[in-house]
């Protein structure tokens, strides 16, 4: 945040440090303007008010992971205030998507500020080791209003927020890599009570689903405690994911007096000069993208949501659908065959062996009747395995749809002659027999015959 | 000229010889080394000296550079790569700076050779250098007296010809006051004129590094090398640096000097008052106009300073915790005890006093009454000066209300010590520039001559004018030519100025 050290996950301990992030005597902080821009960008994406004048403050407390024993943070003039995170169905956990209490909810925010991260402590058997690589990494703190009403909503809040951060290229927001961290404040109260219960903070969750588990546990623990007549006090608890339990870390009595005061080593920040540049970087947000996919490509609301849920998937779809005759089919291929093939191969969309253009070509072959849907599945598998184009596979394997009516007439005649019983059934009024006969013709053509044409010709022959 | 005459030269004279290759950087260093060996045991100006490293630099020195081959002493609060940087504190006794402060880098780039670190009050907190955890520095004019502080080592070294010039830092008067008490020139640049990167922070919004020299023109020479923007210090101003020697020698016609009525206070030694009055009369004879001005918030300056500077210090000094470097208490049982004992053992009483004071004024419940209010007063003090500088080019006052006082006299009473900074402290609150230069002597009962310093304060970034006015005074008086008795046996060569 205030030095030029690289940020790299998994680097050798203390390999990315300098006098400033080690807090050596005499070293001074220098503002990271890109971090300022990304925070303002996040503020704009979330509809926050951007402070025209913002400043940094020193937050004092002693801990070995704090190189200076004060953290440069923002106290009374944060970069962003207000704003909200819009939730959407797919942001909820899968098992909770059917019973969302308040669809289209927006969780209001209090503020977003910027600060420097602290180092990482490793508690060994007899001592503690400290890795200062992380010390000084820019850290954006987003504080929501206490208006999240269930662990599932908290899950949706984090998922939707993460999605927006990825959309803005602000962060990869991977909780397991510590790129997104979350402290939850949770309280319970009797249904009739207006004021909030005692605020209990939970730390140490390293995935969004762990946040949900920790909160579910806490709701139960606090509710039971109140039911037993206990009085809950403000405290900080840790989450033990293995044990599935929270444990007490500290009570309010040990709360710090941080003695905030304006950081004299930095000058206040005027955001006006940043705003124009940041506005130019504003991306289309998930909600707008979903709406546009429905509007522009005619995909279903649900499909649009699934596509827009993953920025890389949305980009893939858009690239394939742009020139497509039937973008809806492109969407179907992506959401069904491509997604499951990727899942089966354990690959991400960014690592897909089929390019958007290649997928579009495949869909065009189907739409123009060159190959059948069944053939297309075969071609798709081959494309995914070899990376070859659909046209190349079709010509290599001689896969081509049989569209010649004369040839199909002959095939139909053969099948009618070989299946007197189903033919009699059909003529007796059992229309379901037609499907059986149609299947026989396709089988005889080794799957090459155009199914629509086969159905048409068969019906005509049977009725004469 | 013999080698033993060299240390008595000022920087301009030395540069003259070096530039004409009449003397080598190595010969200069060796002469200085023997001078220090002879005199430093009597004054204790230095904490560490690395002549071997300096000789290596001397061998490479480019004598065509503005300061090529000039050895410079550095206050031990400024980082010089590879050298100790202890701030005269036990807590940093074994710490060596792994990097150069920007001012040191700039001085080196101009050819100067930093060779040793000078004594000081621990973390620059004090006005007598008695708060050094190592030893007090003695005044070359009377070794039973202090050399001032906190840059007392730098001032004494220059006064005793044990340095050609030195760097100090000034947070509340720490360059000007020891310069005054030791009879040398001390220059405090405007806040933001010189980079603070590499200065161990005492009070970040007050600290400035500056030169202590034998003459005003030497101060200008060093400022030419030190001043200017530094991307590593966000508070360092991105303003063009003029040639500070360009205006030296201009007369004082049209210059208006202000006398602040608030500075006519009781408690100023009559000999100091007489010397400053005489200096004012002398300025008039040089053509300057004397104007009465008012700095109405002066009486709050010391209190305001001790709230704001200690608040900043309490955070700045938090990093000395024995976790990454410096003194670490042994056999501690837990983290709390580690912090407590490390800092209890590592810091001296004055530093502890200021950390406690600073922590208190920032504490929840007291912040508004002390810190927030002091910030407002600081702004009023700033406005006082801004108004004064609409009327005058510089303000004239004593630097210190008293000449050098005996060792031990004031160290028992911190409040008395704080009042020693009464004329200097407001300049740091306002971020303006100032200089102290010799303007007379006070004779003690036992016959010692104690230097008296004249302070000139100028508007922010008006360094060139302050140096011009100071230079005109200096060059028309003889005060700066007087040498302390300790160096009387050294023959001073004829000046070339």
XYZ file of N, CA and C in Angstrom, chain B residues 80-210:
393
model
N 22.715 6.279 7.617
C 23.802 6.182 6.649
C 24.049 4.678 6.473
N 23.922 4.198 5.247
C 23.989 2.757 4.995
C 25.246 2.149 5.614
N 25.051 1.100 6.389
C 26.176 0.378 6.962
C 26.686 0.947 8.266
N 26.219 2.147 8.633
C 26.698 2.755 9.878
C 25.644 2.634 10.983
N 26.096 2.658 12.242
C 25.113 2.620 13.326
C 24.160 3.800 13.211
N 22.954 3.607 13.683
C 21.989 4.710 13.749
C 21.228 4.479 15.051
N 21.827 4.943 16.154
C 21.311 4.559 17.471
C 20.369 5.587 18.064
N 20.334 6.790 17.523
C 19.557 7.877 18.128
C 19.955 8.079 19.585
N 21.190 7.691 19.915
C 21.711 7.785 21.288
C 20.803 7.069 22.285
N 20.154 6.006 21.798
C 19.230 5.249 22.651
C 19.749 3.829 22.853
N 19.516 3.308 24.046
C 19.878 1.903 24.290
C 19.079 0.974 23.393
N 17.869 1.407 23.048
C 16.988 0.493 22.310
C 17.499 0.246 20.897
N 18.353 1.148 20.381
C 18.927 0.957 19.039
C 20.450 0.789 19.105
N 20.955 0.401 20.270
C 22.403 0.367 20.441
C 23.105 -0.494 19.385
N 22.498 -1.579 18.986
C 23.166 -2.461 18.015
C 22.601 -2.351 16.610
N 21.814 -1.326 16.364
C 21.171 -1.203 15.044
C 22.087 -0.473 14.067
N 22.223 -1.055 12.876
C 22.914 -0.392 11.776
C 21.913 -0.140 10.663
N 21.952 1.052 10.086
C 20.991 1.366 9.018
C 21.363 0.589 7.759
N 20.411 -0.096 7.145
C 20.715 -0.825 5.905
C 20.569 0.050 4.657
N 20.243 1.307 4.824
C 20.021 2.175 3.659
C 20.399 3.609 4.010
N 20.594 4.424 2.952
C 20.926 5.835 3.136
C 19.660 6.680 3.213
N 19.626 7.613 4.147
C 18.585 8.640 4.117
C 18.745 9.417 2.816
N 17.643 9.990 2.326
C 17.727 10.756 1.077
C 18.725 11.913 1.195
N 18.748 12.609 2.323
C 19.723 13.715 2.468
C 21.148 13.202 2.392
N 21.382 12.018 2.936
C 22.731 11.446 2.894
C 23.066 11.059 1.451
N 22.101 10.457 0.783
C 22.311 10.079 -0.618
C 22.626 11.327 -1.444
N 21.904 12.419 -1.175
C 22.125 13.649 -1.942
C 23.490 14.262 -1.629
N 23.870 14.235 -0.349
C 25.184 14.776 0.014
C 26.289 13.952 -0.634
N 26.116 12.625 -0.607
C 27.116 11.763 -1.252
C 27.190 12.065 -2.744
N 26.019 12.266 -3.363
C 25.992 12.556 -4.797
C 26.714 13.867 -5.100
N 26.724 14.791 -4.116
C 27.424 16.062 -4.312
C 28.901 15.937 -3.929
N 29.315 14.726 -3.553
C 30.729 14.483 -3.281
C 31.117 14.446 -1.815
N 30.171 14.748 -0.909
C 30.506 14.783 0.521
C 30.743 13.379 1.058
N 31.512 13.286 2.122
C 31.834 11.999 2.726
C 31.314 11.967 4.165
N 30.206 11.230 4.407
C 29.738 11.080 5.786
C 30.679 10.104 6.493
N 31.286 10.546 7.573
C 32.324 9.689 8.187
C 31.996 9.319 9.627
N 31.068 10.024 10.254
C 30.818 9.733 11.667
C 29.468 10.231 12.109
N 28.996 9.658 13.210
C 27.669 9.976 13.726
C 27.820 10.725 15.054
N 27.059 11.803 15.170
C 27.234 12.679 16.333
C 26.195 12.426 17.429
N 26.601 12.801 18.617
C 25.779 12.597 19.816
C 24.557 13.512 19.805
N 23.597 13.158 20.606
C 22.309 13.867 20.596
C 21.506 13.462 21.823
N 20.482 14.236 22.110
C 19.516 13.761 23.095
C 18.804 12.556 22.499
N 18.539 11.572 23.334
C 17.911 10.336 22.862
C 16.674 10.656 22.014
N 16.652 10.136 20.786
C 15.558 10.373 19.842
C 15.255 11.863 19.650
N 16.276 12.681 19.835
C 16.154 14.145 19.622
C 15.255 14.820 20.651
N 15.040 14.155 21.776
C 14.154 14.722 22.791
C 14.983 15.358 23.898
N 15.190 16.673 23.753
C 15.950 17.380 24.766
C 16.600 18.598 24.172
N 17.191 19.434 25.054
C 17.805 20.684 24.619
C 19.214 20.820 25.175
N 19.835 19.698 25.543
C 21.156 19.801 26.164
C 22.083 18.638 25.826
N 21.595 17.636 25.118
C 22.338 16.413 24.809
C 22.670 15.618 26.081
N 22.082 16.049 27.201
C 22.257 15.254 28.418
C 21.359 14.017 28.413
N 20.345 14.012 27.516
C 19.469 12.837 27.440
C 20.034 11.742 26.557
N 21.280 11.891 26.117
C 21.939 10.795 25.400
C 22.119 9.641 26.383
N 21.826 8.412 25.921
C 22.003 7.264 26.823
C 23.477 6.903 26.939
N 24.308 7.534 26.086
C 25.725 7.168 26.070
C 26.557 8.111 26.939
N 26.436 9.408 26.681
C 27.261 10.400 27.375
C 26.750 11.781 27.017
N 26.916 12.767 27.900
C 26.553 14.125 27.491
C 27.675 14.715 26.643
N 27.319 15.588 25.735
C 28.336 16.322 24.975
C 28.632 17.616 25.722
N 29.914 18.021 25.700
C 30.311 19.231 26.433
C 30.541 20.380 25.471
N 30.334 21.571 25.985
C 30.452 22.770 25.145
C 31.920 23.141 24.984
N 32.428 23.253 23.761
C 33.849 23.580 23.553
C 34.256 24.924 24.179
N 33.276 25.805 24.428
C 33.598 27.112 25.023
C 33.765 26.995 26.529
N 33.177 25.987 27.114
C 33.296 25.759 28.554
C 32.813 24.334 28.805
N 33.763 23.422 29.015
C 33.369 22.014 29.037
C 32.591 21.616 30.290
N 32.346 22.588 31.184
C 31.459 22.268 32.296
C 30.003 22.548 31.905
N 29.814 23.036 30.668
C 28.463 23.407 30.229
C 27.993 22.552 29.055
N 26.676 22.590 28.833
C 26.094 21.804 27.740
C 26.356 22.503 26.412
N 26.262 21.715 25.339
C 26.427 22.288 23.994
C 25.062 22.545 23.372
N 24.006 22.379 24.167
C 22.664 22.522 23.616
C 22.185 21.198 23.047
N 20.970 21.204 22.524
C 20.451 19.948 21.999
C 19.185 20.191 21.203
N 18.730 19.207 20.548
C 19.251 17.856 20.637
C 20.460 17.589 19.751
N 20.744 18.458 18.763
C 21.888 18.202 17.879
C 23.181 18.710 18.514
N 23.377 18.468 19.805
C 24.528 19.009 20.527
C 25.856 18.459 20.045
N 25.885 17.206 19.625
C 27.129 16.615 19.116
C 27.569 17.302 17.844
N 26.616 17.519 16.939
C 26.934 18.173 15.670
C 27.437 19.602 15.916
N 26.753 20.325 16.819
C 27.137 21.720 17.099
C 28.523 21.782 17.731
N 28.775 20.922 18.724
C 30.068 20.950 19.410
C 31.195 20.551 18.467
N 30.938 19.560 17.608
C 31.985 19.115 16.681
C 32.384 20.247 15.741
N 31.392 20.972 15.233
C 31.685 22.075 14.315
C 32.396 23.200 15.076
N 31.916 23.509 16.290
C 32.514 24.595 17.085
C 33.968 24.297 17.416
N 34.280 23.024 17.638
C 35.622 22.645 18.064
C 36.516 22.265 16.886
N 36.093 22.611 15.686
C 36.853 22.243 14.473
C 37.062 20.732 14.372
N 36.153 19.971 14.963
C 36.205 18.516 14.844
C 35.262 18.046 13.744
N 34.716 18.991 13.006
C 33.927 18.703 11.797
C 33.920 19.976 10.968
N 33.940 19.825 9.639
C 33.856 21.001 8.761
C 32.420 21.497 8.699
N 31.530 20.546 8.809
C 30.103 20.857 8.800
C 29.390 19.599 9.247
N 28.144 19.749 9.678
C 27.429 18.586 10.193
C 25.946 18.715 9.869
N 25.264 17.563 9.869
C 23.813 17.577 9.751
C 23.195 17.436 11.132
N 22.121 18.176 11.340
C 21.327 18.012 12.542
C 19.884 17.844 12.126
N 19.015 17.699 13.102
C 17.585 17.742 12.813
C 16.950 18.697 13.807
N 15.870 19.333 13.355
C 15.234 20.381 14.145
C 13.738 20.085 14.207
N 13.272 19.705 15.391
C 11.858 19.398 15.589
C 11.185 20.514 16.372
N 11.987 21.135 17.291
C 11.456 22.267 18.062
C 12.540 23.294 18.309
N 13.656 23.141 17.614
C 14.787 24.060 17.804
C 16.105 23.318 17.892
N 16.088 22.025 17.614
C 17.238 21.147 17.855
C 18.460 21.397 16.986
N 18.331 22.232 15.965
C 19.519 22.674 15.219
C 19.931 24.062 15.709
N 18.937 24.956 15.807
C 19.227 26.367 16.094
C 19.733 26.575 17.525
N 19.108 25.887 18.492
C 19.488 26.109 19.890
C 20.919 25.625 20.177
N 21.306 24.412 19.785
C 22.713 24.030 20.024
C 23.696 24.877 19.217
N 23.276 25.323 18.018
C 24.151 26.215 17.243
C 24.387 27.492 18.046
N 23.306 28.005 18.637
C 23.402 29.219 19.445
C 24.325 29.015 20.646
N 24.110 27.931 21.377
C 24.897 27.688 22.596
C 26.355 27.342 22.292
N 26.609 26.839 21.069
C 27.976 26.430 20.728
C 28.676 27.426 19.821
N 27.993 28.497 19.434
C 28.650 29.529 18.641
C 28.875 29.180 17.185
N 27.947 28.435 16.580
C 28.065 28.117 15.153
C 26.770 28.516 14.445
N 26.749 28.292 13.133
C 25.553 28.580 12.351
C 24.696 27.318 12.289
N 23.418 27.450 12.560
C 22.500 26.312 12.451
C 21.296 26.721 11.636
N 20.972 25.951 10.600
C 19.898 26.337 9.684
C 18.792 25.295 9.661
N 17.578 25.751 9.947
C 16.410 24.867 9.858
C 15.616 25.228 8.614
N 15.565 24.334 7.617
C 14.793 24.607 6.412
C 13.294 24.575 6.712
N 12.509 25.119 5.801
C 11.046 25.038 5.912
C 10.639 23.572 5.880
N 9.499 23.257 6.543
C 9.009 21.889 6.512
C 8.710 21.489 5.067
N 9.257 20.350 4.646
C 9.023 19.888 3.283
C 10.105 20.289 2.292
N 11.060 21.094 2.747
C 12.126 21.537 1.839
C 13.178 20.432 1.642
N 13.403 19.679 2.741
C 14.405 18.605 2.709
C 13.678 17.296 3.030
N 14.010 16.244 2.319
C 13.354 14.949 2.538
C 13.603 14.432 3.952
N 12.571 13.841 4.523
C 12.717 13.208 5.832
C 12.980 11.708 5.710
N 13.000 11.187 4.487
C 13.192 9.742 4.332
C 14.553 9.336 4.897
N 14.530 8.456 5.862
C 15.770 8.008 6.485
C 16.099 8.712 7.795
N 15.328 9.748 8.124
C 15.463 10.372 9.450
C 14.581 9.564 10.390
N 15.129 9.098 11.480
C 14.290 8.370 12.427
C 13.302 9.389 12.998
N 12.005 9.086 12.826
C 10.998 10.097 13.126
C 10.836 10.312 14.621
N 10.817 11.580 15.024
C 10.436 11.951 16.384
C 9.006 12.479 16.256
N 8.843 13.623 15.599
C 7.507 14.161 15.367
C 7.416 14.499 13.887
N 6.716 13.649 13.154
C 6.768 13.665 11.691
C 6.367 14.988 11.061
N 5.435 15.717 11.662
C 4.987 16.952 11.021
C 5.842 18.154 11.447
N 6.909 17.876 12.207
C 7.803 18.949 12.664
C 9.251 18.743 12.185
N 9.682 17.480 12.101
C 11.091 17.172 11.844
C 11.601 17.766 10.527
N 12.758 18.373 10.560
C 13.474 18.751 9.341
C 14.965 18.616 9.594
N 15.685 18.090 8.621
C 17.138 18.036 8.712
C 17.702 19.340 8.182
N 18.836 19.744 8.727
C 19.475 20.955 8.243
C 20.941 20.966 8.625
